Amino acid sequence: MSLYKAIVAKEEKISVIGLGYVGLPLAIAFAKVADVVGYNITRDRVEQYRKGIDVTKEVGDQAVKETTAFFTWEEKYLRQCKFHVVAVPTPLNKDKTPDLGPVISASEIVGRNLTKGSYVIYESTVYPGVTEDICLPILEKESGLKAGVDFKIGYSPERINPGDKIHRLENIVKVSAGMDEESSETIAKVYELIIEAGVHRAESIKVAEAAKVIENAQRDINIAFMNELSIIFNQLGIDTNAVLEAANTKWNFLNFTPGLVGGHCIGVDPYYLVYKAEEIGYHSQIILSGRKINDDMAKYVAENLVKNMIKADKPIKGATVAIFGITFKENCPDVRNSKVVDVIEELKEYGINIKVVDSVADEEDLFYSYGISLTNPEEIQGVDAVLFAVNHDEFKDIKLEDVKKLYNNTRNGVVQTNEVAATSDDPNSTKDVLVDVKGLFDRKEAEALDYLYWRL
């Protein structure tokens, strides 16, 4: 009996190694059609899942409670499985080079528990060659088995968009590849059990690896272009959103917008491609240029917030700024590589105190990773400026009139009254500073309410 048929008949099991934003939805989906072991090295996270708590907020508590997947932190259970899917993160080192530590560690764990006739499929984003040149030898060394004879490998890049409730695992076309024709077909057929949109069979593992890494590099470059335009239009006194709204009336204009580019994909994957390019002697120009622009946007946002505070006669050192949203994107608890954190670090350099509001963010991870604690919205008062950094759905109900209540009504130590405002030489000195990174509010409405309003 083929491995595919054995999985369908529930005579063989699937394992998912890494139960984060990618691995958990994958384990839940596979468990609807097969026996699944979900493995995570962190015991605390596994225990949360066993209690029916979805810490990723990707599938929901109910789905976690009802799944038949067996969650464990003990690697011995992987020996019961024949189809292993590795879905661990691939972050960056401080010098922007690939940190393959998690995928190497996962390969060692799988290798120690690999049995004859097994398949190992990697979903982690990597540069072309990692699966075959780095992971495969580890699997062979740890297992004592021979690839292509005793077990086979493949690659199928994740395409989940965290926080996106429309583009889900099941309705996004999957790309997959194996080390030979037989493994390519088997891997594709197993994924077709859960992927309604279908599976594209790439011609090789390296092609599949390259396809994934350029998807995010392409988005990164396009957003960098929008960010550069935003910088130019800001200098010209032109509203970027208004320009893009006009340009989008053309049928083939690409609908990208400026913003802070963080997270574990777009802000990371281009560096993986650049690393491999430099390894073969090619120095990237477009990719690195886009990365530099996007990496510098946090500093740009912080500087413009400070400039507007100065215009409003607000003292900088010792001032308090309320920041709404700290995750790397809207409606997602993930704070990994969040560029809002970089904005905060820049503002702290000016001696500014920061209060962060975000009920979506993973509070424990935020404090563990960055030492940042969250503040309840009710405790925000007497601030000198407000910055909306992430457009969570929960923020869309906030009215500009309500934001007004958050501000300190003194300037340079003087309580602001209509009489004092009337004697000011600078009309901006009577205004409240509001930085709206992604354009959550209407500019004209904000200015009509006497905000000193700025956005990308």
Short mmCIF file of C-alpha atoms in Angstrom, two decimals:
data_model
loop_
_atom_site.label_atom_id
_atom_site.label_comp_id
_atom_site.label_asym_id
_atom_site.label_seq_id
_atom_site.Cartn_x
_atom_site.Cartn_y
_atom_site.Cartn_z
CA MET A 1 0.00 0.00 0.00
CA SER A 2 1.30 3.46 -0.90
CA LEU A 3 1.97 6.00 1.86
CA TYR A 4 -0.83 8.21 0.54
CA LYS A 5 -3.39 5.38 0.77
CA ALA A 6 -2.08 4.38 4.19
CA ILE A 7 -2.58 7.94 5.45
CA VAL A 8 -6.11 8.08 4.04
CA ALA A 9 -6.88 4.71 5.66
CA LYS A 10 -5.39 6.05 8.91
CA GLU A 11 -2.86 3.26 8.98
CA GLU A 12 -0.02 5.81 8.99
CA LYS A 13 0.19 9.17 10.75
CA ILE A 14 1.17 12.71 9.81
CA SER A 15 3.32 14.79 12.14
CA VAL A 16 3.57 18.58 12.16
CA ILE A 17 6.73 19.89 13.81
CA GLY A 18 6.28 23.48 15.04
CA LEU A 19 2.83 24.59 16.17
CA GLY A 20 2.89 28.31 15.51
CA TYR A 21 0.96 30.47 13.04
CA VAL A 22 1.71 28.01 10.24
CA GLY A 23 1.92 24.64 11.98
CA LEU A 24 -1.24 24.84 14.08
CA PRO A 25 -3.67 25.49 11.18
CA LEU A 26 -1.89 22.76 9.23
CA ALA A 27 -2.24 20.21 12.05
CA ILE A 28 -5.92 21.12 12.56
CA ALA A 29 -6.64 20.78 8.82
CA PHE A 30 -4.83 17.45 8.42
CA ALA A 31 -6.55 16.06 11.53
CA LYS A 32 -9.88 16.31 9.72
CA VAL A 33 -8.77 13.63 7.26
CA ALA A 34 -5.90 11.78 8.97
CA ASP A 35 -4.31 10.86 12.29
CA VAL A 36 -2.03 13.72 13.31
CA VAL A 37 0.67 14.27 15.90
CA GLY A 38 1.39 17.94 16.53
CA TYR A 39 4.83 18.47 18.07
CA ASN A 40 6.18 21.65 19.63
CA ILE A 41 9.39 21.98 21.62
CA THR A 42 7.74 24.43 24.05
CA ARG A 43 5.73 22.56 26.65
CA ASP A 44 3.76 25.65 27.73
CA ARG A 45 2.36 26.14 24.25
CA VAL A 46 1.35 22.48 23.96
CA GLU A 47 -0.43 22.67 27.30
CA GLN A 48 -2.36 25.70 26.09
CA TYR A 49 -3.53 23.76 23.04
CA ARG A 50 -4.49 20.79 25.19
CA LYS A 51 -6.70 23.17 27.17
CA GLY A 52 -8.36 24.30 23.94
CA ILE A 53 -6.70 27.72 23.82
CA ASP A 54 -5.51 28.99 20.46
CA VAL A 55 -2.68 31.34 21.36
CA THR A 56 -2.13 32.18 17.68
CA LYS A 57 -5.78 33.22 17.12
CA GLU A 58 -5.50 31.62 13.68
CA VAL A 59 -8.10 28.84 13.96
CA GLY A 60 -9.95 29.75 17.16
CA ASP A 61 -10.37 28.04 20.51
CA GLN A 62 -13.29 25.91 19.33
CA ALA A 63 -11.27 24.33 16.53
CA VAL A 64 -8.47 23.51 18.95
CA LYS A 65 -10.91 21.98 21.44
CA GLU A 66 -12.60 19.83 18.80
CA THR A 67 -9.56 18.63 16.84
CA THR A 68 -8.47 15.00 17.00
CA ALA A 69 -4.82 16.02 16.60
CA PHE A 70 -2.59 14.83 19.43
CA PHE A 71 -0.41 17.67 20.74
CA THR A 72 2.86 16.82 22.44
CA TRP A 73 6.27 18.19 23.45
CA GLU A 74 7.75 14.67 23.58
CA GLU A 75 9.60 13.76 20.39
CA LYS A 76 9.19 10.00 20.90
CA TYR A 77 5.69 10.22 19.42
CA LEU A 78 7.18 11.27 16.08
CA ARG A 79 8.33 7.66 15.62
CA GLN A 80 4.68 6.74 15.11
CA CYS A 81 4.50 8.95 12.00
CA LYS A 82 5.58 8.48 8.41
CA PHE A 83 4.76 11.89 6.86
CA HIS A 84 6.60 14.68 8.70
CA VAL A 85 5.93 18.36 7.99
CA VAL A 86 8.45 20.83 9.43
CA ALA A 87 6.93 24.26 10.03
CA VAL A 88 9.39 26.08 12.28
CA PRO A 89 10.41 29.74 11.97
CA THR A 90 13.46 30.88 10.02
CA PRO A 91 14.46 34.24 11.55
CA LEU A 92 17.48 36.47 11.06
CA ASN A 93 20.65 36.95 13.07
CA LYS A 94 21.51 40.45 14.26
CA ASP A 95 23.73 40.92 11.19
CA LYS A 96 20.74 40.18 8.89
CA THR A 97 22.06 36.76 7.87
CA PRO A 98 19.77 33.70 7.96
CA ASP A 99 19.36 32.01 11.32
CA LEU A 100 18.87 28.37 10.38
CA GLY A 101 19.05 27.25 14.00
CA PRO A 102 15.35 26.30 14.33
CA VAL A 103 15.22 24.34 11.06
CA ILE A 104 18.50 22.56 11.87
CA SER A 105 17.23 21.66 15.34
CA ALA A 106 13.94 20.40 13.89
CA SER A 107 15.87 18.29 11.37
CA GLU A 108 17.87 16.72 14.20
CA ILE A 109 14.69 15.93 16.13
CA VAL A 110 12.98 14.39 13.10
CA GLY A 111 16.17 12.52 12.15
CA ARG A 112 16.41 10.91 15.57
CA ASN A 113 12.88 9.58 15.15
CA LEU A 114 12.87 8.78 11.44
CA THR A 115 11.83 5.32 10.28
CA LYS A 116 12.12 3.59 6.91
CA GLY A 117 9.53 4.58 4.33
CA SER A 118 9.04 8.06 5.82
CA TYR A 119 8.73 11.44 4.10
CA VAL A 120 10.03 14.74 5.49
CA ILE A 121 8.56 17.93 4.00
CA TYR A 122 9.81 21.38 4.91
CA GLU A 123 7.49 24.39 4.96
CA SER A 124 9.90 26.85 6.57
CA THR A 125 10.95 29.70 4.29
CA VAL A 126 14.57 29.22 3.21
CA TYR A 127 16.89 30.15 0.37
CA PRO A 128 17.28 27.66 -2.51
CA GLY A 129 19.39 24.69 -1.48
CA VAL A 130 18.73 24.54 2.27
CA THR A 131 16.43 21.50 2.14
CA GLU A 132 18.79 19.33 0.10
CA ASP A 133 22.21 20.71 1.09
CA ILE A 134 21.72 21.35 4.81
CA CYS A 135 18.64 19.49 6.09
CA LEU A 136 19.03 16.23 4.17
CA PRO A 137 22.54 15.43 5.50
CA ILE A 138 21.31 16.08 9.05
CA LEU A 139 18.40 13.67 8.58
CA GLU A 140 20.77 11.01 7.24
CA LYS A 141 23.30 11.50 10.04
CA GLU A 142 20.74 11.41 12.87
CA SER A 143 18.73 8.48 11.48
CA GLY A 144 21.44 6.36 9.93
CA LEU A 145 19.14 6.04 6.91
CA LYS A 146 19.77 6.90 3.26
CA ALA A 147 17.72 9.55 1.47
CA GLY A 148 16.11 8.30 -1.71
CA VAL A 149 16.35 4.72 -0.47
CA ASP A 150 15.03 4.61 3.10
CA PHE A 151 13.19 7.94 3.20
CA LYS A 152 12.39 10.88 0.93
CA ILE A 153 12.27 14.63 1.32
CA GLY A 154 10.26 17.46 -0.15
CA TYR A 155 9.44 21.12 0.16
CA SER A 156 6.12 22.96 0.25
CA PRO A 157 6.33 26.61 1.27
CA GLU A 158 3.74 28.00 3.65
CA ARG A 159 1.51 30.72 2.22
CA ILE A 160 -0.65 31.48 5.23
CA ASN A 161 -1.29 35.16 5.83
CA PRO A 162 -1.56 35.56 9.63
CA GLY A 163 -4.67 37.42 10.72
CA ASP A 164 -6.29 37.08 7.29
CA LYS A 165 -9.71 35.45 7.61
CA ILE A 166 -10.31 35.38 3.85
CA HIS A 167 -7.12 33.87 2.41
CA ARG A 168 -6.84 30.71 4.48
CA LEU A 169 -4.78 27.53 4.24
CA GLU A 170 -7.50 25.65 2.36
CA ASN A 171 -8.20 28.23 -0.34
CA ILE A 172 -4.63 29.23 -1.25
CA VAL A 173 -2.95 27.23 -4.03
CA LYS A 174 -0.16 25.13 -2.54
CA VAL A 175 3.25 24.73 -4.15
CA SER A 176 5.03 21.45 -3.49
CA ALA A 177 7.98 19.43 -4.74
CA GLY A 178 9.76 16.19 -3.96
CA MET A 179 13.22 14.80 -4.59
CA ASP A 180 11.91 12.63 -7.45
CA GLU A 181 8.72 12.11 -9.46
CA GLU A 182 7.26 9.56 -7.06
CA SER A 183 7.78 11.70 -3.97
CA SER A 184 6.54 14.83 -5.77
CA GLU A 185 3.27 13.10 -6.60
CA THR A 186 2.82 11.57 -3.15
CA ILE A 187 3.45 14.89 -1.38
CA ALA A 188 1.04 16.74 -3.68
CA LYS A 189 -1.70 14.14 -3.18
CA VAL A 190 -1.38 14.30 0.60
CA TYR A 191 -1.71 18.09 0.53
CA GLU A 192 -4.66 17.81 -1.85
CA LEU A 193 -6.54 16.13 1.00
CA ILE A 194 -6.86 19.55 2.64
CA ILE A 195 -6.09 22.17 -0.03
CA GLU A 196 -9.31 22.98 -1.88
CA ALA A 197 -7.57 25.44 -4.22
CA GLY A 198 -5.28 22.71 -5.56
CA VAL A 199 -1.56 21.98 -5.56
CA HIS A 200 1.02 23.22 -8.05
CA ARG A 201 3.73 20.63 -8.58
CA ALA A 202 7.02 22.52 -8.91
CA GLU A 203 9.68 20.84 -11.00
CA SER A 204 12.23 20.67 -8.18
CA ILE A 205 12.75 21.41 -4.50
CA LYS A 206 15.00 24.37 -5.30
CA VAL A 207 12.33 25.85 -7.59
CA ALA A 208 9.76 25.59 -4.80
CA GLU A 209 12.19 27.18 -2.30
CA ALA A 210 12.94 30.02 -4.71
CA ALA A 211 9.26 30.62 -5.51
CA LYS A 212 8.49 31.23 -1.85
CA VAL A 213 11.37 33.54 -1.12
CA ILE A 214 10.66 35.79 -4.15
CA GLU A 215 6.96 36.13 -3.28
CA ASN A 216 7.79 38.16 -0.20
CA ALA A 217 10.77 39.91 -1.81
CA GLN A 218 8.42 41.17 -4.51
CA ARG A 219 5.98 42.57 -1.93
CA ASP A 220 8.85 44.12 -0.01
CA ILE A 221 10.14 45.95 -3.09
CA ASN A 222 6.68 47.23 -4.02
CA ILE A 223 6.02 48.52 -0.50
CA ALA A 224 9.48 50.13 -0.46
CA PHE A 225 8.51 52.02 -3.61
CA MET A 226 5.35 53.26 -1.89
CA ASN A 227 7.36 54.29 1.17
CA GLU A 228 9.81 56.21 -0.98
CA LEU A 229 6.93 57.97 -2.70
CA SER A 230 5.48 58.82 0.71
CA ILE A 231 8.76 60.49 1.71
CA ILE A 232 8.81 62.51 -1.52
CA PHE A 233 5.17 63.55 -1.34
CA ASN A 234 5.55 64.53 2.30
CA GLN A 235 8.28 66.96 1.27
CA LEU A 236 6.05 68.30 -1.51
CA GLY A 237 3.06 68.73 0.79
CA ILE A 238 1.01 66.21 -1.18
CA ASP A 239 -1.20 63.59 0.50
CA THR A 240 0.07 60.12 -0.49
CA ASN A 241 -3.31 58.45 -0.01
CA ALA A 242 -4.92 60.95 -2.37
CA VAL A 243 -2.24 60.25 -4.99
CA LEU A 244 -2.70 56.49 -4.72
CA GLU A 245 -6.48 56.82 -4.85
CA ALA A 246 -6.15 58.67 -8.15
CA ALA A 247 -3.52 56.28 -9.57
CA ASN A 248 -5.60 53.23 -8.64
CA THR A 249 -8.24 54.24 -11.18
CA LYS A 250 -5.91 52.78 -13.85
CA TRP A 251 -6.68 49.09 -14.40
CA ASN A 252 -3.09 47.86 -14.17
CA PHE A 253 -1.83 49.98 -11.29
CA LEU A 254 -0.59 47.75 -8.45
CA ASN A 255 -2.49 48.41 -5.23
CA PHE A 256 0.28 48.74 -2.64
CA THR A 257 0.41 51.25 0.20
CA PRO A 258 3.21 52.66 2.38
CA GLY A 259 3.74 51.27 5.86
CA LEU A 260 6.00 49.66 8.44
CA VAL A 261 7.23 46.34 7.06
CA GLY A 262 7.95 43.79 9.78
CA GLY A 263 6.91 40.28 10.70
CA HIS A 264 8.53 36.94 10.05
CA CYS A 265 8.08 36.94 6.26
CA ILE A 266 8.32 40.16 4.24
CA GLY A 267 10.83 41.75 6.58
CA VAL A 268 12.98 38.61 6.67
CA ASP A 269 12.76 36.56 3.47
CA PRO A 270 14.52 39.05 1.14
CA TYR A 271 17.65 38.75 3.28
CA TYR A 272 17.61 34.98 2.72
CA LEU A 273 17.70 35.51 -1.04
CA VAL A 274 20.38 38.21 -0.75
CA TYR A 275 22.51 35.88 1.40
CA LYS A 276 22.40 33.13 -1.21
CA ALA A 277 23.08 35.60 -4.03
CA GLU A 278 26.18 36.91 -2.26
CA GLU A 279 27.31 33.33 -1.63
CA ILE A 280 27.53 32.84 -5.40
CA GLY A 281 29.19 36.22 -5.95
CA TYR A 282 26.26 38.46 -6.88
CA HIS A 283 25.59 41.61 -4.88
CA SER A 284 21.90 42.47 -4.85
CA GLN A 285 20.90 45.99 -5.83
CA ILE A 286 17.11 46.26 -6.03
CA ILE A 287 16.34 43.85 -3.18
CA LEU A 288 18.77 45.48 -0.73
CA SER A 289 17.68 48.97 -1.73
CA GLY A 290 14.08 48.08 -0.95
CA ARG A 291 15.11 46.54 2.36
CA LYS A 292 17.04 49.64 3.38
CA ILE A 293 14.09 51.92 2.68
CA ASN A 294 11.70 49.71 4.64
CA ASP A 295 14.11 49.19 7.53
CA ASP A 296 14.49 52.98 7.86
CA MET A 297 10.77 53.74 7.99
CA ALA A 298 10.48 53.31 11.76
CA LYS A 299 13.04 56.05 12.27
CA TYR A 300 11.25 58.21 9.69
CA VAL A 301 7.92 57.85 11.51
CA ALA A 302 9.51 58.64 14.88
CA GLU A 303 11.27 61.71 13.51
CA ASN A 304 8.07 63.11 12.03
CA LEU A 305 6.22 62.55 15.29
CA VAL A 306 8.89 64.55 17.12
CA LYS A 307 8.87 67.30 14.49
CA ASN A 308 5.12 67.71 14.85
CA MET A 309 5.41 67.78 18.65
CA ILE A 310 7.91 70.62 18.30
CA LYS A 311 5.48 72.46 16.01
CA ALA A 312 2.83 72.06 18.70
CA ASP A 313 5.16 73.57 21.34
CA LYS A 314 5.34 70.28 23.18
CA PRO A 315 8.47 69.59 25.24
CA ILE A 316 10.17 66.46 23.92
CA LYS A 317 12.19 65.10 26.83
CA GLY A 318 9.81 63.68 29.40
CA ALA A 319 6.81 63.82 27.07
CA THR A 320 4.35 60.91 26.91
CA VAL A 321 3.17 59.34 23.65
CA ALA A 322 0.34 56.81 23.40
CA ILE A 323 0.84 54.18 20.71
CA PHE A 324 -2.13 52.16 19.51
CA GLY A 325 -1.04 48.82 18.03
CA ILE A 326 2.31 47.05 18.35
CA THR A 327 1.90 43.78 16.39
CA PHE A 328 3.63 43.45 13.03
CA LYS A 329 0.25 43.63 11.23
CA GLU A 330 -3.42 44.20 11.93
CA ASN A 331 -5.64 41.64 13.69
CA CYS A 332 -2.72 39.31 14.43
CA PRO A 333 -1.13 38.73 17.87
CA ASP A 334 2.34 38.13 16.42
CA VAL A 335 4.93 40.69 17.57
CA ARG A 336 7.97 39.08 15.95
CA ASN A 337 10.09 41.66 14.11
CA SER A 338 7.46 44.35 14.68
CA LYS A 339 8.69 47.68 13.34
CA VAL A 340 6.47 49.47 15.86
CA VAL A 341 9.00 48.31 18.44
CA ASP A 342 11.67 50.11 16.40
CA VAL A 343 9.55 53.28 16.45
CA ILE A 344 9.33 52.99 20.24
CA GLU A 345 13.10 52.56 20.57
CA GLU A 346 13.65 55.66 18.41
CA LEU A 347 11.26 57.73 20.53
CA LYS A 348 12.93 56.58 23.73
CA GLU A 349 16.19 58.00 22.38
CA TYR A 350 14.52 61.44 22.68
CA GLY A 351 13.59 60.78 26.31
CA ILE A 352 9.93 60.19 25.48
CA ASN A 353 7.77 57.96 27.66
CA ILE A 354 5.66 55.40 25.82
CA LYS A 355 2.29 53.85 26.63
CA VAL A 356 1.17 51.00 24.35
CA VAL A 357 -2.42 49.91 23.80
CA ASP A 358 -3.04 46.61 21.99
CA SER A 359 -5.49 43.94 23.14
CA VAL A 360 -4.65 41.78 20.11
CA ALA A 361 -0.92 41.43 20.85
CA ASP A 362 0.53 38.40 22.61
CA GLU A 363 1.25 40.19 25.89
CA GLU A 364 3.55 37.49 27.27
CA ASP A 365 5.63 37.27 24.10
CA LEU A 366 5.81 41.07 23.88
CA PHE A 367 7.26 41.39 27.36
CA TYR A 368 9.57 38.38 26.98
CA SER A 369 10.94 39.57 23.62
CA TYR A 370 11.11 43.33 24.14
CA GLY A 371 10.43 44.06 27.81
CA ILE A 372 7.36 46.10 26.83
CA SER A 373 4.20 46.05 28.95
CA LEU A 374 0.75 46.99 27.66
CA THR A 375 -1.47 49.72 29.11
CA ASN A 376 -5.25 49.56 29.46
CA PRO A 377 -6.99 52.14 27.23
CA GLU A 378 -8.80 53.55 30.28
CA GLU A 379 -5.44 54.50 31.78
CA ILE A 380 -4.39 56.62 28.81
CA GLN A 381 -4.74 60.29 29.69
CA GLY A 382 -2.69 63.46 29.67
CA VAL A 383 -0.50 62.38 26.74
CA ASP A 384 1.39 64.78 24.51
CA ALA A 385 0.86 62.91 21.23
CA VAL A 386 -0.99 59.87 19.91
CA LEU A 387 0.28 57.45 17.27
CA PHE A 388 -1.95 54.85 15.59
CA ALA A 389 0.57 52.34 14.26
CA VAL A 390 -1.55 49.28 13.42
CA ASN A 391 -5.08 49.31 12.02
CA HIS A 392 -6.68 46.60 14.15
CA ASP A 393 -10.41 46.24 13.51
CA GLU A 394 -11.05 47.22 17.12
CA PHE A 395 -9.51 50.64 16.46
CA LYS A 396 -11.83 51.39 13.54
CA ASP A 397 -14.69 52.24 15.92
CA ILE A 398 -12.64 54.90 17.71
CA LYS A 399 -13.85 58.43 16.97
CA LEU A 400 -11.55 61.39 16.58
CA GLU A 401 -13.60 63.20 19.22
CA ASP A 402 -12.76 60.42 21.70
CA VAL A 403 -9.04 60.62 20.89
CA LYS A 404 -9.16 64.30 21.91
CA LYS A 405 -9.84 63.27 25.50
CA LEU A 406 -6.45 61.56 25.75
CA TYR A 407 -4.31 64.68 25.46
CA ASN A 408 -2.55 66.88 27.97
CA ASN A 409 -4.10 70.37 27.77
CA THR A 410 -0.89 72.21 28.68
CA ARG A 411 1.87 73.52 26.48
CA ASN A 412 5.21 74.55 27.91
CA GLY A 413 3.68 74.27 31.37
CA VAL A 414 0.78 76.67 30.60
CA VAL A 415 -2.81 75.45 30.74
CA GLN A 416 -4.22 75.97 27.24
CA THR A 417 -7.32 78.16 27.12
CA ASN A 418 -8.98 80.01 24.28
CA GLU A 419 -7.42 83.27 25.52
CA VAL A 420 -3.91 81.76 25.56
CA ALA A 421 -4.45 80.20 22.14
CA ALA A 422 -5.50 83.54 20.71
CA THR A 423 -2.13 85.09 21.66
CA SER A 424 -0.02 82.36 20.07
CA ASP A 425 2.09 83.28 17.04
CA ASP A 426 1.99 79.73 15.71
CA PRO A 427 -1.46 78.29 14.89
CA ASN A 428 -0.02 74.79 15.31
CA SER A 429 0.68 75.45 19.01
CA THR A 430 -3.01 74.98 19.82
CA LYS A 431 -3.26 71.62 18.07
CA ASP A 432 -3.06 68.01 19.26
CA VAL A 433 -0.46 65.86 17.50
CA LEU A 434 -1.90 62.76 15.82
CA VAL A 435 0.28 60.42 13.75
CA ASP A 436 -1.81 57.96 11.77
CA VAL A 437 0.67 55.64 10.04
CA LYS A 438 -1.77 53.70 7.85
CA GLY A 439 -4.49 56.33 7.39
CA LEU A 440 -7.09 54.99 9.81
CA PHE A 441 -8.77 58.40 10.07
CA ASP A 442 -9.93 60.95 7.52
CA ARG A 443 -7.36 63.72 7.12
CA LYS A 444 -9.88 66.51 6.49
CA GLU A 445 -11.98 65.51 9.47
CA ALA A 446 -8.89 65.39 11.69
CA GLU A 447 -7.71 68.81 10.56
CA ALA A 448 -11.20 70.24 11.03
CA LEU A 449 -11.01 69.07 14.66
CA ASP A 450 -7.75 70.99 15.09
CA TYR A 451 -5.37 68.04 15.01
CA LEU A 452 -1.83 68.46 13.79
CA TYR A 453 -2.23 65.36 11.62
CA TRP A 454 0.50 63.36 9.85
CA ARG A 455 0.54 60.02 8.04
CA LEU A 456 2.68 58.14 5.55
#
